[in-house]
Each structure stands twice: as structure tokens, then as C-alpha cells.
Amino acid sequence: MKKTLFTVLAASVLALALTGCSSATGGSGSSFTPKYVVGDIVLNDGTKVAYSVAKDYADDSQELTDLQAKAIAVIFRAATESKPALGVGIKHNRSGLAWCKDSNVNGYNVNFTDTVVTPEGEAGSLTFTGKTDGSDNFMIMARTLDNQDKNDTGLKSSNNYALPAKDESTSSDYSTLKTNYPAFEFAYYYGKNEGHNITSGSDFENGWYLPSESELNDIYQANKTDNVIENALGLTGGNKFEGSKYWSSSQYDFLVDYAYFLNFSNGDWYYHYKYNDDYVCAVRAFN
């Protein structure tokens, strides 16, 4: 007998509770067990539906409707003892957005490895983590620009680099951010924006970001096993990558007015001017 969505959710809650009793350091004598694995569909209450289970929902319209009403992300990287699981949001921008709007925007020609002042007020070199972890990339951009008196990102100045509240008025910090760095705006405000606001008010409203080069590659590599990411996204009613070009948050190493994008048709990396429009997805850590 096929399990219903609600049966699966109840089982997921129990499984999560049992997982929480395990410890990588031997708190209960158990080895590390990730809460989420590749292909899991995360729901807006933190529970999950395994891809193997969700595939059965294609034959039951009610189950599929229930799943799509709650799904917010598909896991593409399982957690390790040192890193959280990562999931990609089910809705993408597939009309095309610029990394940086045009060459007149200050962040277009800046080397984001400059010495800057950290949020703690200590001088030091902040590496633009373009190739590994995208979660801090935009904040490093903001700190660099602020240190050079060129903070046109729409982020608050000095040591307060919090994202501005969403405010569509023309003169708002948010409007400046959205105008100058639309790909980053889409990703960081993913949980609040129209079309994917099923996360609004949940524990997953915040924390989204534009993935780095390495993280986009993780999505591509995970999908090479039975098209698990594409198929899971399809089950959620979300957007598939479909061999398209997606921006990373990674600036090109040698030409600062270029940034990397991944071609999902072949897994190859390319770079072009930041003002070009490419597709955009948002990712988030899930613990």
C-alpha cells in the first residue's frame, strides 16, 4: 500500500527526532547520519519527502498537489560532519538577470579581495570566496565597496551589513540593491518575493543566496545520477535547469568585470560581462 504524504511527514518527524539523538562525536554511540540526502524534497515545516517516495505521487494527483503546496527546496548536497546540507529553491528566474547591471555601477570593476574592515572592526584581508562558499560573497562585496566609499549595493554602511528591508519605493536601499545587482537580489530575497513566498513567515524565509561556482557544480554533479535534481524539481512543480546557463556568485579570477556561469547542458564553466542576463537560482543551508 502506497504511503500518503501525511504518513510520510509523520515518519519524517520521527526520523528527524531520532537523528537528533545521534552524535558525530559519539554522544549516543552512533555515527553521523545526515538529516537530508540528495534528492530529498524539503517542505516549509522542515520535514522532507524522499525522492523515491515522491516519484509515486505522479500517479496520485491529490498527493502531488499536497506536495507542491508545501515544497520549498530540493537537496543537492547532503550534510557532512563539518558542512550543512544544501538545497536549491524550486522556483528560478528564467527570464534572465544581470550579475551587476552595467559598467557604471561601482561594483562592476572592483577586485573583491581588497583589504577591508571586518564587521568586528578589525582590519584584514577578506577573500572573495567565489569558488567554494557563496553565502558570504555578497557581504564581502558590500564591505569592500564600503571601505572604498563606493557602497552602491543598497546595503547599510559602516559595520552593519544587514540586508535592507524589502521596500519598493524608488529611493530605498532595497531598490538600489535590486537595480544594481538583480541576480543577487533575487537570491537573497527568495523567501520573500512573489512566486516563491511559500517560505514567508517560516523558518526558511531568510538565509538564501546566489550559489558559488562550486555549489552550482554540486547541483550539476548530483543530477548526473538518474536526473534526480531535475526530476525532483519537476515533482514539486518548480523550475528545471534544462541545460540552461545559470549565474554563480563567483567573480572571474583575472578580469574583474566578468563573472562565472555554469552551462547545465554540459557542466562547463564560462565567463562573460557581468551585465549579461543569465538565469538565476537560490540556494540555502538546511541543518
PDB file of C-alpha atoms in Angstrom:
ATOM      1  CA  MET A   1       0.000   0.000   0.000  1.00  0.00           C
ATOM      2  CA  LYS A   2       1.402   3.374  -1.003  1.00  0.00           C
ATOM      3  CA  LYS A   3       2.199   5.782   1.809  1.00  0.00           C
ATOM      4  CA  THR A   4       0.288   9.057   1.884  1.00  0.00           C
ATOM      5  CA  LEU A   5       2.053  12.387   2.192  1.00  0.00           C
ATOM      6  CA  PHE A   6       0.872  12.786   5.761  1.00  0.00           C
ATOM      7  CA  THR A   7       2.139   9.333   6.704  1.00  0.00           C
ATOM      8  CA  VAL A   8       5.482  10.224   5.203  1.00  0.00           C
ATOM      9  CA  LEU A   9       5.579  13.519   7.086  1.00  0.00           C
ATOM     10  CA  ALA A  10       4.853  11.807  10.389  1.00  0.00           C
ATOM     11  CA  ALA A  11       7.588   9.288   9.702  1.00  0.00           C
ATOM     12  CA  SER A  12       9.949  12.127   8.759  1.00  0.00           C
ATOM     13  CA  VAL A  13       9.317  13.894  12.059  1.00  0.00           C
ATOM     14  CA  LEU A  14      10.125  10.699  13.944  1.00  0.00           C
ATOM     15  CA  ALA A  15      13.232  10.120  11.841  1.00  0.00           C
ATOM     16  CA  LEU A  16      14.443  13.668  12.461  1.00  0.00           C
ATOM     17  CA  ALA A  17      13.942  13.239  16.184  1.00  0.00           C
ATOM     18  CA  LEU A  18      15.909  10.004  16.176  1.00  0.00           C
ATOM     19  CA  THR A  19      18.651  11.578  14.078  1.00  0.00           C
ATOM     20  CA  GLY A  20      18.926  14.378  16.607  1.00  0.00           C
ATOM     21  CA  CYS A  21      19.868  11.784  19.234  1.00  0.00           C
ATOM     22  CA  SER A  22      22.921  10.737  17.250  1.00  0.00           C
ATOM     23  CA  SER A  23      26.241  12.473  17.519  1.00  0.00           C
ATOM     24  CA  ALA A  24      29.262  12.547  15.277  1.00  0.00           C
ATOM     25  CA  THR A  25      31.362  12.610  18.419  1.00  0.00           C
ATOM     26  CA  GLY A  26      29.659   9.621  19.936  1.00  0.00           C
ATOM     27  CA  GLY A  27      27.072  11.280  22.192  1.00  0.00           C
ATOM     28  CA  SER A  28      24.823   8.228  21.777  1.00  0.00           C
ATOM     29  CA  GLY A  29      27.419   5.937  20.325  1.00  0.00           C
ATOM     30  CA  SER A  30      26.036   6.389  16.803  1.00  0.00           C
ATOM     31  CA  SER A  31      27.932   7.549  13.725  1.00  0.00           C
ATOM     32  CA  PHE A  32      26.972  10.750  11.920  1.00  0.00           C
ATOM     33  CA  THR A  33      23.722  10.459   9.978  1.00  0.00           C
ATOM     34  CA  PRO A  34      22.677  13.341   7.704  1.00  0.00           C
ATOM     35  CA  LYS A  35      19.158  14.638   8.175  1.00  0.00           C
ATOM     36  CA  TYR A  36      18.727  15.258   4.450  1.00  0.00           C
ATOM     37  CA  VAL A  37      20.163  13.327   1.491  1.00  0.00           C
ATOM     38  CA  VAL A  38      20.437  14.201  -2.190  1.00  0.00           C
ATOM     39  CA  GLY A  39      17.042  14.326  -3.873  1.00  0.00           C
ATOM     40  CA  ASP A  40      15.058  14.948  -0.681  1.00  0.00           C
ATOM     41  CA  ILE A  41      12.262  17.467  -1.135  1.00  0.00           C
ATOM     42  CA  VAL A  42      12.181  19.864   1.810  1.00  0.00           C
ATOM     43  CA  LEU A  43       8.806  21.179   2.944  1.00  0.00           C
ATOM     44  CA  ASN A  44       8.138  24.529   4.570  1.00  0.00           C
ATOM     45  CA  ASP A  45       7.836  22.980   8.035  1.00  0.00           C
ATOM     46  CA  GLY A  46      11.305  21.410   7.806  1.00  0.00           C
ATOM     47  CA  THR A  47      10.126  17.881   7.142  1.00  0.00           C
ATOM     48  CA  LYS A  48      11.038  16.093   3.935  1.00  0.00           C
ATOM     49  CA  VAL A  49       9.758  13.675   1.335  1.00  0.00           C
ATOM     50  CA  ALA A  50      12.343  11.305  -0.106  1.00  0.00           C
ATOM     51  CA  TYR A  51      12.666  11.364  -3.877  1.00  0.00           C
ATOM     52  CA  SER A  52      11.986   7.631  -4.032  1.00  0.00           C
ATOM     53  CA  VAL A  53       8.650   8.211  -2.282  1.00  0.00           C
ATOM     54  CA  ALA A  54       7.752  11.376  -4.176  1.00  0.00           C
ATOM     55  CA  LYS A  55       8.059   9.542  -7.505  1.00  0.00           C
ATOM     56  CA  ASP A  56       4.958   7.539  -6.564  1.00  0.00           C
ATOM     57  CA  TYR A  57       2.954  10.745  -6.232  1.00  0.00           C
ATOM     58  CA  ALA A  58       2.921  11.201 -10.007  1.00  0.00           C
ATOM     59  CA  ASP A  59       0.155   8.575 -10.045  1.00  0.00           C
ATOM     60  CA  ASP A  60      -1.931  10.337  -7.409  1.00  0.00           C
ATOM     61  CA  SER A  61      -2.985  13.914  -8.203  1.00  0.00           C
ATOM     62  CA  GLN A  62      -4.010  14.676  -4.615  1.00  0.00           C
ATOM     63  CA  GLU A  63      -0.679  13.567  -3.195  1.00  0.00           C
ATOM     64  CA  LEU A  64       1.135  15.603  -5.830  1.00  0.00           C
ATOM     65  CA  THR A  65      -0.999  18.659  -5.061  1.00  0.00           C
ATOM     66  CA  ASP A  66      -0.265  18.315  -1.343  1.00  0.00           C
ATOM     67  CA  LEU A  67       3.461  18.012  -2.048  1.00  0.00           C
ATOM     68  CA  GLN A  68       3.544  21.042  -4.316  1.00  0.00           C
ATOM     69  CA  ALA A  69       1.677  23.143  -1.772  1.00  0.00           C
ATOM     70  CA  LYS A  70       4.489  22.670   0.760  1.00  0.00           C
ATOM     71  CA  ALA A  71       7.720  22.061  -1.194  1.00  0.00           C
ATOM     72  CA  ILE A  72      10.398  24.751  -0.967  1.00  0.00           C
ATOM     73  CA  ALA A  73      13.701  23.119  -2.000  1.00  0.00           C
ATOM     74  CA  VAL A  74      15.476  20.030  -3.327  1.00  0.00           C
ATOM     75  CA  ILE A  75      18.624  18.841  -1.553  1.00  0.00           C
ATOM     76  CA  PHE A  76      21.662  18.629  -3.840  1.00  0.00           C
ATOM     77  CA  ARG A  77      24.391  18.199  -1.226  1.00  0.00           C
ATOM     78  CA  ALA A  78      24.000  16.026   1.856  1.00  0.00           C
ATOM     79  CA  ALA A  79      25.380  17.241   5.162  1.00  0.00           C
ATOM     80  CA  THR A  80      28.749  16.149   6.468  1.00  0.00           C
ATOM     81  CA  GLU A  81      30.130  16.472   9.973  1.00  0.00           C
ATOM     82  CA  SER A  82      31.588  19.850   9.017  1.00  0.00           C
ATOM     83  CA  LYS A  83      29.133  21.200   6.434  1.00  0.00           C
ATOM     84  CA  PRO A  84      25.337  21.547   6.349  1.00  0.00           C
ATOM     85  CA  ALA A  85      23.130  20.125   3.635  1.00  0.00           C
ATOM     86  CA  LEU A  86      22.400  22.486   0.750  1.00  0.00           C
ATOM     87  CA  GLY A  87      19.141  22.744  -1.159  1.00  0.00           C
ATOM     88  CA  VAL A  88      18.109  24.672  -4.256  1.00  0.00           C
ATOM     89  CA  GLY A  89      14.863  26.650  -4.277  1.00  0.00           C
ATOM     90  CA  ILE A  90      12.181  25.211  -6.520  1.00  0.00           C
ATOM     91  CA  LYS A  91      11.488  28.490  -8.358  1.00  0.00           C
ATOM     92  CA  HIS A  92      14.162  30.081 -10.568  1.00  0.00           C
ATOM     93  CA  ASN A  93      14.364  33.296 -12.520  1.00  0.00           C
ATOM     94  CA  ARG A  94      14.295  32.123 -16.118  1.00  0.00           C
ATOM     95  CA  SER A  95      13.778  35.478 -17.777  1.00  0.00           C
ATOM     96  CA  GLY A  96      17.400  36.486 -17.187  1.00  0.00           C
ATOM     97  CA  LEU A  97      19.049  38.851 -14.716  1.00  0.00           C
ATOM     98  CA  ALA A  98      22.365  40.691 -14.637  1.00  0.00           C
ATOM     99  CA  TRP A  99      25.073  39.938 -12.049  1.00  0.00           C
ATOM    100  CA  CYS A 100      25.861  43.659 -11.985  1.00  0.00           C
ATOM    101  CA  LYS A 101      23.626  45.922 -14.012  1.00  0.00           C
ATOM    102  CA  ASP A 102      26.106  47.900 -16.110  1.00  0.00           C
ATOM    103  CA  SER A 103      29.649  49.225 -16.218  1.00  0.00           C
ATOM    104  CA  ASN A 104      28.618  52.428 -14.427  1.00  0.00           C
ATOM    105  CA  VAL A 105      27.806  50.536 -11.245  1.00  0.00           C
ATOM    106  CA  ASN A 106      30.690  50.737  -8.783  1.00  0.00           C
ATOM    107  CA  GLY A 107      30.891  47.009  -8.097  1.00  0.00           C
ATOM    108  CA  TYR A 108      31.427  46.251 -11.768  1.00  0.00           C
ATOM    109  CA  ASN A 109      35.199  46.819 -11.820  1.00  0.00           C
ATOM    110  CA  VAL A 110      36.237  46.159  -8.225  1.00  0.00           C
ATOM    111  CA  ASN A 111      38.611  43.417  -7.120  1.00  0.00           C
ATOM    112  CA  PHE A 112      36.766  41.864  -4.190  1.00  0.00           C
ATOM    113  CA  THR A 113      39.903  40.631  -2.462  1.00  0.00           C
ATOM    114  CA  ASP A 114      40.915  44.055  -1.212  1.00  0.00           C
ATOM    115  CA  THR A 115      41.876  44.718   2.397  1.00  0.00           C
ATOM    116  CA  VAL A 116      38.760  45.871   4.188  1.00  0.00           C
ATOM    117  CA  VAL A 117      37.432  46.427   7.692  1.00  0.00           C
ATOM    118  CA  THR A 118      35.608  43.388   9.036  1.00  0.00           C
ATOM    119  CA  PRO A 119      32.254  43.714  10.851  1.00  0.00           C
ATOM    120  CA  GLU A 120      34.171  43.350  14.109  1.00  0.00           C
ATOM    121  CA  GLY A 121      36.168  46.457  13.220  1.00  0.00           C
ATOM    122  CA  GLU A 122      39.448  44.644  12.642  1.00  0.00           C
ATOM    123  CA  ALA A 123      41.472  45.369   9.523  1.00  0.00           C
ATOM    124  CA  GLY A 124      42.243  42.310   7.475  1.00  0.00           C
ATOM    125  CA  SER A 125      42.105  40.669   4.089  1.00  0.00           C
ATOM    126  CA  LEU A 126      38.748  39.142   3.232  1.00  0.00           C
ATOM    127  CA  THR A 127      38.967  36.650   0.401  1.00  0.00           C
ATOM    128  CA  PHE A 128      36.139  36.724  -2.101  1.00  0.00           C
ATOM    129  CA  THR A 129      35.030  33.112  -1.710  1.00  0.00           C
ATOM    130  CA  GLY A 130      33.935  32.789  -5.302  1.00  0.00           C
ATOM    131  CA  LYS A 131      34.842  29.167  -5.811  1.00  0.00           C
ATOM    132  CA  THR A 132      33.599  27.465  -2.674  1.00  0.00           C
ATOM    133  CA  ASP A 133      31.043  29.086  -0.378  1.00  0.00           C
ATOM    134  CA  GLY A 134      28.677  31.612  -1.893  1.00  0.00           C
ATOM    135  CA  SER A 135      26.939  32.516   1.370  1.00  0.00           C
ATOM    136  CA  ASP A 136      29.339  35.364   2.194  1.00  0.00           C
ATOM    137  CA  ASN A 137      30.172  36.605  -1.290  1.00  0.00           C
ATOM    138  CA  PHE A 138      27.756  39.499  -1.417  1.00  0.00           C
ATOM    139  CA  MET A 139      28.573  40.636   2.094  1.00  0.00           C
ATOM    140  CA  ILE A 140      32.254  40.720   1.170  1.00  0.00           C
ATOM    141  CA  MET A 141      31.326  42.806  -1.858  1.00  0.00           C
ATOM    142  CA  ALA A 142      29.466  45.225   0.404  1.00  0.00           C
ATOM    143  CA  ARG A 143      32.363  45.515   2.849  1.00  0.00           C
ATOM    144  CA  THR A 144      34.849  46.114   0.054  1.00  0.00           C
ATOM    145  CA  LEU A 145      32.707  48.789  -1.578  1.00  0.00           C
ATOM    146  CA  ASP A 146      32.016  50.466   1.745  1.00  0.00           C
ATOM    147  CA  ASN A 147      35.713  50.544   2.601  1.00  0.00           C
ATOM    148  CA  GLN A 148      36.316  52.338  -0.694  1.00  0.00           C
ATOM    149  CA  ASP A 149      33.412  54.754  -0.175  1.00  0.00           C
ATOM    150  CA  LYS A 150      31.700  53.099  -3.113  1.00  0.00           C
ATOM    151  CA  ASN A 151      28.860  51.308  -1.399  1.00  0.00           C
ATOM    152  CA  ASP A 152      26.238  51.304  -4.124  1.00  0.00           C
ATOM    153  CA  THR A 153      24.914  47.879  -3.194  1.00  0.00           C
ATOM    154  CA  GLY A 154      21.960  49.130  -1.200  1.00  0.00           C
ATOM    155  CA  LEU A 155      23.380  47.539   1.933  1.00  0.00           C
ATOM    156  CA  LYS A 156      23.761  49.588   5.075  1.00  0.00           C
ATOM    157  CA  SER A 157      27.113  51.269   5.552  1.00  0.00           C
ATOM    158  CA  SER A 158      29.769  51.102   8.310  1.00  0.00           C
ATOM    159  CA  ASN A 159      29.831  47.794  10.186  1.00  0.00           C
ATOM    160  CA  ASN A 160      26.147  46.993   9.723  1.00  0.00           C
ATOM    161  CA  TYR A 161      25.865  44.847   6.618  1.00  0.00           C
ATOM    162  CA  ALA A 162      22.355  43.582   7.193  1.00  0.00           C
ATOM    163  CA  LEU A 163      20.211  43.285   4.103  1.00  0.00           C
ATOM    164  CA  PRO A 164      17.751  46.169   3.848  1.00  0.00           C
ATOM    165  CA  ALA A 165      14.072  45.508   4.433  1.00  0.00           C
ATOM    166  CA  LYS A 166      12.128  44.924   1.256  1.00  0.00           C
ATOM    167  CA  ASP A 167      10.867  48.340   0.194  1.00  0.00           C
ATOM    168  CA  GLU A 168       9.841  49.024  -3.403  1.00  0.00           C
ATOM    169  CA  SER A 169       9.968  52.817  -3.061  1.00  0.00           C
ATOM    170  CA  THR A 170      12.343  54.397  -5.569  1.00  0.00           C
ATOM    171  CA  SER A 171      14.793  55.871  -3.065  1.00  0.00           C
ATOM    172  CA  SER A 172      15.061  52.851  -0.750  1.00  0.00           C
ATOM    173  CA  ASP A 173      18.224  50.849  -0.113  1.00  0.00           C
ATOM    174  CA  TYR A 174      16.357  47.789  -1.327  1.00  0.00           C
ATOM    175  CA  SER A 175      15.506  49.482  -4.624  1.00  0.00           C
ATOM    176  CA  THR A 176      19.190  50.383  -5.112  1.00  0.00           C
ATOM    177  CA  LEU A 177      20.202  46.794  -4.494  1.00  0.00           C
ATOM    178  CA  LYS A 178      17.562  45.409  -6.845  1.00  0.00           C
ATOM    179  CA  THR A 179      18.536  47.864  -9.589  1.00  0.00           C
ATOM    180  CA  ASN A 180      22.304  47.399  -9.364  1.00  0.00           C
ATOM    181  CA  TYR A 181      22.623  43.683  -8.524  1.00  0.00           C
ATOM    182  CA  PRO A 182      19.405  41.976  -9.670  1.00  0.00           C
ATOM    183  CA  ALA A 183      20.745  38.397  -9.620  1.00  0.00           C
ATOM    184  CA  PHE A 184      21.855  38.786  -6.010  1.00  0.00           C
ATOM    185  CA  GLU A 185      18.561  40.459  -5.066  1.00  0.00           C
ATOM    186  CA  PHE A 186      16.594  37.539  -6.488  1.00  0.00           C
ATOM    187  CA  ALA A 187      18.597  35.022  -4.481  1.00  0.00           C
ATOM    188  CA  TYR A 188      18.826  36.826  -1.152  1.00  0.00           C
ATOM    189  CA  TYR A 189      15.140  37.779  -1.116  1.00  0.00           C
ATOM    190  CA  TYR A 190      13.988  34.447  -2.492  1.00  0.00           C
ATOM    191  CA  GLY A 191      11.937  33.636   0.610  1.00  0.00           C
ATOM    192  CA  LYS A 192      10.054  36.932   0.474  1.00  0.00           C
ATOM    193  CA  ASN A 193       9.469  37.555  -3.222  1.00  0.00           C
ATOM    194  CA  GLU A 194       6.313  36.842  -5.167  1.00  0.00           C
ATOM    195  CA  GLY A 195       6.143  33.433  -6.772  1.00  0.00           C
ATOM    196  CA  HIS A 196       8.060  31.593  -4.074  1.00  0.00           C
ATOM    197  CA  ASN A 197       6.719  33.129  -0.874  1.00  0.00           C
ATOM    198  CA  ILE A 198       5.520  29.791   0.476  1.00  0.00           C
ATOM    199  CA  THR A 199       8.548  30.268   2.748  1.00  0.00           C
ATOM    200  CA  SER A 200       7.281  33.615   4.035  1.00  0.00           C
ATOM    201  CA  GLY A 201       6.847  33.506   7.800  1.00  0.00           C
ATOM    202  CA  SER A 202       8.532  30.100   8.067  1.00  0.00           C
ATOM    203  CA  ASP A 203      11.934  29.227   9.491  1.00  0.00           C
ATOM    204  CA  PHE A 204      13.219  29.273   5.921  1.00  0.00           C
ATOM    205  CA  GLU A 205      12.226  32.779   4.879  1.00  0.00           C
ATOM    206  CA  ASN A 206      15.800  34.038   5.194  1.00  0.00           C
ATOM    207  CA  GLY A 207      19.230  32.571   4.541  1.00  0.00           C
ATOM    208  CA  TRP A 208      19.015  32.182   0.740  1.00  0.00           C
ATOM    209  CA  TYR A 209      21.855  33.282  -1.522  1.00  0.00           C
ATOM    210  CA  LEU A 210      23.347  33.117  -5.005  1.00  0.00           C
ATOM    211  CA  PRO A 211      25.399  29.900  -5.237  1.00  0.00           C
ATOM    212  CA  SER A 212      29.136  29.922  -5.823  1.00  0.00           C
ATOM    213  CA  GLU A 213      30.874  28.206  -8.713  1.00  0.00           C
ATOM    214  CA  SER A 214      31.482  25.115  -6.599  1.00  0.00           C
ATOM    215  CA  GLU A 215      27.898  24.957  -5.328  1.00  0.00           C
ATOM    216  CA  LEU A 216      26.400  25.199  -8.814  1.00  0.00           C
ATOM    217  CA  ASN A 217      28.737  22.411  -9.861  1.00  0.00           C
ATOM    218  CA  ASP A 218      27.458  20.337  -6.927  1.00  0.00           C
ATOM    219  CA  ILE A 219      23.936  20.661  -8.363  1.00  0.00           C
ATOM    220  CA  TYR A 220      25.123  19.557 -11.800  1.00  0.00           C
ATOM    221  CA  GLN A 221      27.090  16.601 -10.416  1.00  0.00           C
ATOM    222  CA  ALA A 222      24.225  15.471  -8.165  1.00  0.00           C
ATOM    223  CA  ASN A 223      21.861  15.463 -11.113  1.00  0.00           C
ATOM    224  CA  LYS A 224      24.109  13.114 -13.109  1.00  0.00           C
ATOM    225  CA  THR A 225      22.697  10.253 -11.037  1.00  0.00           C
ATOM    226  CA  ASP A 226      19.314   9.429 -12.587  1.00  0.00           C
ATOM    227  CA  ASN A 227      18.463  13.120 -13.161  1.00  0.00           C
ATOM    228  CA  VAL A 228      17.456  13.210  -9.522  1.00  0.00           C
ATOM    229  CA  ILE A 229      17.538  17.008  -9.121  1.00  0.00           C
ATOM    230  CA  GLU A 230      15.644  17.751 -12.331  1.00  0.00           C
ATOM    231  CA  ASN A 231      13.053  15.067 -11.639  1.00  0.00           C
ATOM    232  CA  ALA A 232      12.536  16.158  -8.038  1.00  0.00           C
ATOM    233  CA  LEU A 233      12.134  19.778  -9.141  1.00  0.00           C
ATOM    234  CA  GLY A 234       9.562  18.624 -11.675  1.00  0.00           C
ATOM    235  CA  LEU A 235       7.580  16.811  -8.979  1.00  0.00           C
ATOM    236  CA  THR A 236       7.451  19.978  -6.875  1.00  0.00           C
ATOM    237  CA  GLY A 237       6.020  21.984  -9.758  1.00  0.00           C
ATOM    238  CA  GLY A 238       9.211  24.051  -9.773  1.00  0.00           C
ATOM    239  CA  ASN A 239      11.643  25.039 -12.494  1.00  0.00           C
ATOM    240  CA  LYS A 240      14.159  22.642 -14.013  1.00  0.00           C
ATOM    241  CA  PHE A 241      17.643  23.693 -15.119  1.00  0.00           C
ATOM    242  CA  GLU A 242      17.036  22.193 -18.588  1.00  0.00           C
ATOM    243  CA  GLY A 243      20.544  22.710 -19.919  1.00  0.00           C
ATOM    244  CA  SER A 244      20.439  26.478 -19.396  1.00  0.00           C
ATOM    245  CA  LYS A 245      23.079  28.980 -18.297  1.00  0.00           C
ATOM    246  CA  TYR A 246      22.997  29.988 -14.620  1.00  0.00           C
ATOM    247  CA  TRP A 247      24.920  32.738 -12.869  1.00  0.00           C
ATOM    248  CA  SER A 248      27.186  31.903  -9.961  1.00  0.00           C
ATOM    249  CA  SER A 249      28.249  34.481  -7.380  1.00  0.00           C
ATOM    250  CA  SER A 250      31.848  33.912  -8.460  1.00  0.00           C
ATOM    251  CA  GLN A 251      33.804  36.730  -9.998  1.00  0.00           C
ATOM    252  CA  TYR A 252      36.267  35.747 -12.731  1.00  0.00           C
ATOM    253  CA  ASP A 253      39.829  35.439 -11.435  1.00  0.00           C
ATOM    254  CA  PHE A 254      41.603  37.631 -13.962  1.00  0.00           C
ATOM    255  CA  LEU A 255      39.037  40.086 -15.345  1.00  0.00           C
ATOM    256  CA  VAL A 256      37.030  41.703 -12.565  1.00  0.00           C
ATOM    257  CA  ASP A 257      34.277  42.885 -14.912  1.00  0.00           C
ATOM    258  CA  TYR A 258      33.488  39.224 -15.717  1.00  0.00           C
ATOM    259  CA  ALA A 259      31.758  36.559 -13.626  1.00  0.00           C
ATOM    260  CA  TYR A 260      31.316  32.805 -13.982  1.00  0.00           C
ATOM    261  CA  PHE A 261      28.214  30.997 -15.160  1.00  0.00           C
ATOM    262  CA  LEU A 262      27.567  27.279 -15.489  1.00  0.00           C
ATOM    263  CA  ASN A 263      26.175  25.757 -18.657  1.00  0.00           C
ATOM    264  CA  PHE A 264      23.898  22.956 -17.450  1.00  0.00           C
ATOM    265  CA  SER A 265      23.896  21.345 -20.888  1.00  0.00           C
ATOM    266  CA  ASN A 266      27.468  20.102 -20.443  1.00  0.00           C
ATOM    267  CA  GLY A 267      28.668  21.149 -16.973  1.00  0.00           C
ATOM    268  CA  ASP A 268      31.271  23.525 -18.399  1.00  0.00           C
ATOM    269  CA  TRP A 269      32.187  26.857 -16.898  1.00  0.00           C
ATOM    270  CA  TYR A 270      32.239  30.069 -18.888  1.00  0.00           C
ATOM    271  CA  TYR A 271      32.530  33.733 -18.033  1.00  0.00           C
ATOM    272  CA  HIS A 272      31.241  36.925 -19.562  1.00  0.00           C
ATOM    273  CA  TYR A 273      30.455  40.516 -18.709  1.00  0.00           C
ATOM    274  CA  LYS A 274      28.516  40.989 -15.501  1.00  0.00           C
ATOM    275  CA  TYR A 275      25.811  42.995 -17.259  1.00  0.00           C
ATOM    276  CA  ASN A 276      24.723  39.953 -19.301  1.00  0.00           C
ATOM    277  CA  ASP A 277      21.403  38.347 -18.405  1.00  0.00           C
ATOM    278  CA  ASP A 278      21.516  34.702 -17.296  1.00  0.00           C
ATOM    279  CA  TYR A 279      19.142  32.514 -15.327  1.00  0.00           C
ATOM    280  CA  VAL A 280      19.314  32.565 -11.536  1.00  0.00           C
ATOM    281  CA  CYS A 281      18.536  30.103  -8.763  1.00  0.00           C
ATOM    282  CA  ALA A 282      18.754  30.474  -4.987  1.00  0.00           C
ATOM    283  CA  VAL A 283      20.282  28.009  -2.534  1.00  0.00           C
ATOM    284  CA  ARG A 284      20.190  27.615   1.218  1.00  0.00           C
ATOM    285  CA  ALA A 285      21.679  25.547   4.025  1.00  0.00           C
ATOM    286  CA  PHE A 286      19.423  23.014   5.752  1.00  0.00           C
ATOM    287  CA  ASN A 287      20.562  21.623   9.083  1.00  0.00           C
TER     288      ASN A 287
END
